[in-house]
Amino acid sequence: MIKIYDSKLKEKVVFEPINPNEVRMYVCGPTVYDDSHLGHARSAIVFDLWRKLLREYGYKVIFAKNFTDIDDKIINKSLQTGLSVEVITQTYTQKYLEEMESLGVERANIEPKATQSLPSICAMIQILLDKGFAYKTQNGDVYLSVSKDAHYGSLSGRIAEAESVSRIQNNEQKHDVKDFTLWKSYKGVGDVGYESPFGKGRPGWHIECSAMIQEHLAVSGEYAIDIHGGGADLIFPHHENEVAQTRCAHGQALAKYWIHNGFVTINGEKMAKSLGNSFFIKDALKNYDGEILRFYLLSTHYRAGLNFAEEDLLASKKRLDRIYRLKKRLAQVQASHNAESQGVQDSFKKEFLGALSDDLNISKALSVLDELIANANEMLDKKQKNKIPQIQTNLTLVARVLGVGIKDSLEYFKLGVSEKRRAEIEALLAKRAEYKSVKDFQNADKIREDLRLEGIEIMDTPSGCEWEKI
């Protein structure tokens, strides 16, 4: 049984999909006009974890994440840089996908773009006009009439704020300050426009997601999809407006469950040393492997705020190190014992998945993982080699669900060392072996100490000399 904290109901509820064996999930993706930041990373990792957990419970997950590739910010970037909208959006879409791959985030099954969804967007706007929920102004803009939606505000509960925010963006041709844009008419030089039944122009931000969901995921019935997700900042007005559009156009609730992840904040003083005081994922990846960053970002409960601080990341890395220490030890034991052993049953899977199925209780799940590692090391200390298969099975489960512990253990402890330096270290170790063979321990020890000062630890093992970055 999986429990989800529903942002609309503001309580945990038992998850029951629309169709018994299938989950349809839509997550709002980036507006591709600049490099992605750590907030994008956290949201992507959170919903990647939800996807993996649902799949572990046997559900077929149909997952969609959109790209907003036409927007005021993109147009402004084009005017500032002289680059075309197409070049900007293609560049940052590709960067986003590459960074997500570095973080171990699986690509969505469906990745719709706004510019490729214009027919479905226009069709939905036309339905809203035909039903009287939308209207066109003299200058060619199209708005949704919020006053005609009796349930507006039911998701966020922020109807009063809607009026306050809308006054800032008010247009004298709107019927009500709360009304929001479905279609923006072409404003001439410096603008971007597409032909439509309403005249040349471009879609408003909110209508994109509603139309994409209708085109790619929606089923008939009370709800269009099972889960809609995104950052907490999207609840209002973006998701509130999505809900209104779908409700008015198709008489459906947009999603049965709403999931939102908390914000990422930053401690500028701490970040300045290693990450250039930046939110950008690309800067974080210069200093930390994507798997280390992933583990850190998922180690705080997804609904809580996360203050990015380097000392917390390093503490999280030590926890990840323990997984790889165990993997390394298992590999060494197996290398010296070829006989196959019989696995044993334990309660790890039940406890681990049970914690995650309680609205991704990551703290409890990681404490169960810590206990597994401690018990596994104790078993190996006692030479209980018959337990190795079950330990490996459990670590495979962790890798499959959390997306960590997937690297070769020897490679993990060399992360951050260039190929050139690795070759140089291997040459030094060969030289050290020569010194040891002629009992020149002084020079052999000097190589060890020089490497240690560099952050490289040497370990003499029965199978040979190994090294790690510490």
PDB file of C-alpha atoms in Angstrom, residues 205-352:
ATOM      1  CA  TRP A 205       1.913  29.325 -20.221  1.00  0.00           C
ATOM      2  CA  HIS A 206      -0.904  27.583 -18.341  1.00  0.00           C
ATOM      3  CA  ILE A 207      -2.827  26.263 -21.346  1.00  0.00           C
ATOM      4  CA  GLU A 208       0.214  24.326 -22.592  1.00  0.00           C
ATOM      5  CA  CYS A 209       0.143  21.739 -19.812  1.00  0.00           C
ATOM      6  CA  SER A 210      -3.625  21.245 -19.871  1.00  0.00           C
ATOM      7  CA  ALA A 211      -3.569  20.664 -23.620  1.00  0.00           C
ATOM      8  CA  MET A 212      -0.539  18.359 -23.498  1.00  0.00           C
ATOM      9  CA  ILE A 213      -2.131  16.228 -20.798  1.00  0.00           C
ATOM     10  CA  GLN A 214      -5.326  16.011 -22.830  1.00  0.00           C
ATOM     11  CA  GLU A 215      -3.411  15.026 -25.966  1.00  0.00           C
ATOM     12  CA  HIS A 216      -0.979  12.490 -24.498  1.00  0.00           C
ATOM     13  CA  LEU A 217      -2.298  11.113 -21.204  1.00  0.00           C
ATOM     14  CA  ALA A 218      -5.943  11.833 -20.463  1.00  0.00           C
ATOM     15  CA  VAL A 219      -8.452   9.029 -19.953  1.00  0.00           C
ATOM     16  CA  SER A 220     -12.216   9.357 -19.833  1.00  0.00           C
ATOM     17  CA  GLY A 221     -13.939   9.605 -16.504  1.00  0.00           C
ATOM     18  CA  GLU A 222     -13.799  11.749 -13.379  1.00  0.00           C
ATOM     19  CA  TYR A 223     -10.036  12.300 -13.551  1.00  0.00           C
ATOM     20  CA  ALA A 224      -7.816  12.918 -16.569  1.00  0.00           C
ATOM     21  CA  ILE A 225      -4.641  11.455 -15.016  1.00  0.00           C
ATOM     22  CA  ASP A 226      -3.506   9.840 -11.787  1.00  0.00           C
ATOM     23  CA  ILE A 227      -0.728  12.162 -10.614  1.00  0.00           C
ATOM     24  CA  HIS A 228       0.267  15.710 -11.451  1.00  0.00           C
ATOM     25  CA  GLY A 229       3.530  16.942  -9.953  1.00  0.00           C
ATOM     26  CA  GLY A 230       5.939  19.835  -9.781  1.00  0.00           C
ATOM     27  CA  GLY A 231       7.591  22.279  -7.456  1.00  0.00           C
ATOM     28  CA  ALA A 232       5.591  23.878  -4.647  1.00  0.00           C
ATOM     29  CA  ASP A 233       5.935  27.256  -6.387  1.00  0.00           C
ATOM     30  CA  LEU A 234       3.698  25.967  -9.197  1.00  0.00           C
ATOM     31  CA  ILE A 235       0.622  25.285  -7.063  1.00  0.00           C
ATOM     32  CA  PHE A 236      -0.520  28.860  -7.650  1.00  0.00           C
ATOM     33  CA  PRO A 237      -1.190  30.212 -10.144  1.00  0.00           C
ATOM     34  CA  HIS A 238       0.093  27.650 -12.662  1.00  0.00           C
ATOM     35  CA  HIS A 239      -1.532  24.466 -11.433  1.00  0.00           C
ATOM     36  CA  GLU A 240      -4.648  26.276 -10.240  1.00  0.00           C
ATOM     37  CA  ASN A 241      -5.116  27.632 -13.756  1.00  0.00           C
ATOM     38  CA  GLU A 242      -4.424  24.250 -15.359  1.00  0.00           C
ATOM     39  CA  VAL A 243      -7.158  22.735 -13.198  1.00  0.00           C
ATOM     40  CA  ALA A 244      -9.614  25.451 -14.206  1.00  0.00           C
ATOM     41  CA  GLN A 245      -8.950  25.003 -17.931  1.00  0.00           C
ATOM     42  CA  THR A 246      -9.460  21.239 -17.887  1.00  0.00           C
ATOM     43  CA  ARG A 247     -12.511  21.453 -15.656  1.00  0.00           C
ATOM     44  CA  CYS A 248     -14.159  24.058 -17.884  1.00  0.00           C
ATOM     45  CA  ALA A 249     -13.221  22.449 -21.201  1.00  0.00           C
ATOM     46  CA  HIS A 250     -13.776  18.774 -20.429  1.00  0.00           C
ATOM     47  CA  GLY A 251     -15.689  18.584 -17.145  1.00  0.00           C
ATOM     48  CA  GLN A 252     -12.880  16.578 -15.538  1.00  0.00           C
ATOM     49  CA  ALA A 253     -10.670  16.985 -12.527  1.00  0.00           C
ATOM     50  CA  LEU A 254      -7.181  17.268 -14.018  1.00  0.00           C
ATOM     51  CA  ALA A 255      -5.516  14.843 -11.620  1.00  0.00           C
ATOM     52  CA  LYS A 256      -6.614  12.449  -8.899  1.00  0.00           C
ATOM     53  CA  TYR A 257      -3.502  13.219  -6.808  1.00  0.00           C
ATOM     54  CA  TRP A 258      -1.271  16.276  -6.582  1.00  0.00           C
ATOM     55  CA  ILE A 259       2.356  15.986  -5.453  1.00  0.00           C
ATOM     56  CA  HIS A 260       4.652  18.976  -4.909  1.00  0.00           C
ATOM     57  CA  ASN A 261       8.278  19.070  -3.814  1.00  0.00           C
ATOM     58  CA  GLY A 262       9.771  21.705  -1.517  1.00  0.00           C
ATOM     59  CA  PHE A 263      12.124  24.524  -2.454  1.00  0.00           C
ATOM     60  CA  VAL A 264      15.916  24.490  -2.584  1.00  0.00           C
ATOM     61  CA  THR A 265      17.536  27.428  -0.842  1.00  0.00           C
ATOM     62  CA  ILE A 266      21.229  28.232  -0.797  1.00  0.00           C
ATOM     63  CA  ASN A 267      23.795  29.260   1.777  1.00  0.00           C
ATOM     64  CA  GLY A 268      25.767  31.689  -0.368  1.00  0.00           C
ATOM     65  CA  GLU A 269      28.805  31.821   1.911  1.00  0.00           C
ATOM     66  CA  LYS A 270      29.210  28.056   1.914  1.00  0.00           C
ATOM     67  CA  MET A 271      28.553  27.672  -1.788  1.00  0.00           C
ATOM     68  CA  ALA A 272      30.915  30.393  -2.957  1.00  0.00           C
ATOM     69  CA  LYS A 273      34.022  28.322  -2.223  1.00  0.00           C
ATOM     70  CA  SER A 274      33.302  25.389  -4.489  1.00  0.00           C
ATOM     71  CA  LEU A 275      30.275  26.158  -6.639  1.00  0.00           C
ATOM     72  CA  GLY A 276      30.741  29.797  -7.548  1.00  0.00           C
ATOM     73  CA  ASN A 277      27.729  30.831  -5.448  1.00  0.00           C
ATOM     74  CA  SER A 278      25.454  29.418  -8.111  1.00  0.00           C
ATOM     75  CA  PHE A 279      22.269  27.427  -8.277  1.00  0.00           C
ATOM     76  CA  PHE A 280      23.282  25.892 -11.597  1.00  0.00           C
ATOM     77  CA  ILE A 281      23.514  22.107 -11.891  1.00  0.00           C
ATOM     78  CA  LYS A 282      26.454  22.447 -14.275  1.00  0.00           C
ATOM     79  CA  ASP A 283      28.508  24.123 -11.525  1.00  0.00           C
ATOM     80  CA  ALA A 284      27.656  21.465  -8.959  1.00  0.00           C
ATOM     81  CA  LEU A 285      28.652  18.727 -11.424  1.00  0.00           C
ATOM     82  CA  LYS A 286      32.096  20.297 -11.848  1.00  0.00           C
ATOM     83  CA  ASN A 287      32.820  19.442  -8.224  1.00  0.00           C
ATOM     84  CA  TYR A 288      30.672  16.398  -7.464  1.00  0.00           C
ATOM     85  CA  ASP A 289      29.674  13.307  -9.391  1.00  0.00           C
ATOM     86  CA  GLY A 290      25.997  13.236 -10.343  1.00  0.00           C
ATOM     87  CA  GLU A 291      25.276  10.225  -8.159  1.00  0.00           C
ATOM     88  CA  ILE A 292      26.701  11.997  -5.099  1.00  0.00           C
ATOM     89  CA  LEU A 293      24.565  15.051  -5.860  1.00  0.00           C
ATOM     90  CA  ARG A 294      21.512  12.854  -6.414  1.00  0.00           C
ATOM     91  CA  PHE A 295      21.932  11.069  -3.088  1.00  0.00           C
ATOM     92  CA  TYR A 296      22.266  14.390  -1.267  1.00  0.00           C
ATOM     93  CA  LEU A 297      19.188  15.923  -2.902  1.00  0.00           C
ATOM     94  CA  LEU A 298      16.995  12.909  -2.160  1.00  0.00           C
ATOM     95  CA  SER A 299      18.219  12.526   1.441  1.00  0.00           C
ATOM     96  CA  THR A 300      15.865  15.259   2.700  1.00  0.00           C
ATOM     97  CA  HIS A 301      12.136  14.532   2.622  1.00  0.00           C
ATOM     98  CA  TYR A 302      10.812  15.754  -0.696  1.00  0.00           C
ATOM     99  CA  ARG A 303       8.152  18.087   0.772  1.00  0.00           C
ATOM    100  CA  ALA A 304      10.605  19.802   3.121  1.00  0.00           C
ATOM    101  CA  GLY A 305      12.759  22.741   2.132  1.00  0.00           C
ATOM    102  CA  LEU A 306      16.403  21.930   1.439  1.00  0.00           C
ATOM    103  CA  ASN A 307      19.140  24.427   2.229  1.00  0.00           C
ATOM    104  CA  PHE A 308      22.067  23.513   0.008  1.00  0.00           C
ATOM    105  CA  ALA A 309      25.232  23.529   2.107  1.00  0.00           C
ATOM    106  CA  GLU A 310      28.511  21.856   1.258  1.00  0.00           C
ATOM    107  CA  GLU A 311      29.074  20.341   4.697  1.00  0.00           C
ATOM    108  CA  ASP A 312      25.714  18.583   4.461  1.00  0.00           C
ATOM    109  CA  LEU A 313      26.577  17.275   1.009  1.00  0.00           C
ATOM    110  CA  LEU A 314      29.882  15.885   2.290  1.00  0.00           C
ATOM    111  CA  ALA A 315      28.089  14.211   5.207  1.00  0.00           C
ATOM    112  CA  SER A 316      25.660  12.669   2.716  1.00  0.00           C
ATOM    113  CA  LYS A 317      28.605  11.456   0.618  1.00  0.00           C
ATOM    114  CA  LYS A 318      30.023   9.592   3.630  1.00  0.00           C
ATOM    115  CA  ARG A 319      26.732   7.728   3.871  1.00  0.00           C
ATOM    116  CA  LEU A 320      26.963   6.839   0.195  1.00  0.00           C
ATOM    117  CA  ASP A 321      30.589   5.797   0.733  1.00  0.00           C
ATOM    118  CA  ARG A 322      29.374   3.121   3.165  1.00  0.00           C
ATOM    119  CA  ILE A 323      27.258   1.517   0.438  1.00  0.00           C
ATOM    120  CA  TYR A 324      30.293   1.320  -1.816  1.00  0.00           C
ATOM    121  CA  ARG A 325      32.560   0.100   1.000  1.00  0.00           C
ATOM    122  CA  LEU A 326      30.167  -2.817   1.438  1.00  0.00           C
ATOM    123  CA  LYS A 327      30.025  -3.436  -2.332  1.00  0.00           C
ATOM    124  CA  LYS A 328      33.813  -3.442  -2.444  1.00  0.00           C
ATOM    125  CA  ARG A 329      34.057  -5.843   0.468  1.00  0.00           C
ATOM    126  CA  LEU A 330      31.538  -8.210  -1.103  1.00  0.00           C
ATOM    127  CA  ALA A 331      33.520  -8.225  -4.342  1.00  0.00           C
ATOM    128  CA  GLN A 332      36.732  -9.041  -2.457  1.00  0.00           C
ATOM    129  CA  VAL A 333      35.109 -11.885  -0.531  1.00  0.00           C
ATOM    130  CA  GLN A 334      33.646 -13.366  -3.697  1.00  0.00           C
ATOM    131  CA  ALA A 335      36.980 -13.093  -5.490  1.00  0.00           C
ATOM    132  CA  SER A 336      38.576 -15.291  -2.841  1.00  0.00           C
ATOM    133  CA  HIS A 337      35.661 -17.752  -2.539  1.00  0.00           C
ATOM    134  CA  ASN A 338      34.372 -19.208  -5.771  1.00  0.00           C
ATOM    135  CA  ALA A 339      31.790 -21.548  -4.245  1.00  0.00           C
ATOM    136  CA  GLU A 340      28.212 -20.349  -4.603  1.00  0.00           C
ATOM    137  CA  SER A 341      26.346 -19.691  -1.370  1.00  0.00           C
ATOM    138  CA  GLN A 342      22.706 -20.052  -0.485  1.00  0.00           C
ATOM    139  CA  GLY A 343      20.849 -16.786   0.122  1.00  0.00           C
ATOM    140  CA  VAL A 344      18.691 -16.185   3.161  1.00  0.00           C
ATOM    141  CA  GLN A 345      15.456 -14.321   3.577  1.00  0.00           C
ATOM    142  CA  ASP A 346      15.347 -11.147   5.648  1.00  0.00           C
ATOM    143  CA  SER A 347      12.964  -8.269   6.290  1.00  0.00           C
ATOM    144  CA  PHE A 348      14.934  -5.550   4.489  1.00  0.00           C
ATOM    145  CA  LYS A 349      12.773  -5.302   1.370  1.00  0.00           C
ATOM    146  CA  LYS A 350       9.555  -5.056   3.385  1.00  0.00           C
ATOM    147  CA  GLU A 351      10.946  -2.385   5.717  1.00  0.00           C
ATOM    148  CA  PHE A 352      12.726  -0.408   3.006  1.00  0.00           C
TER     149      PHE A 352
END
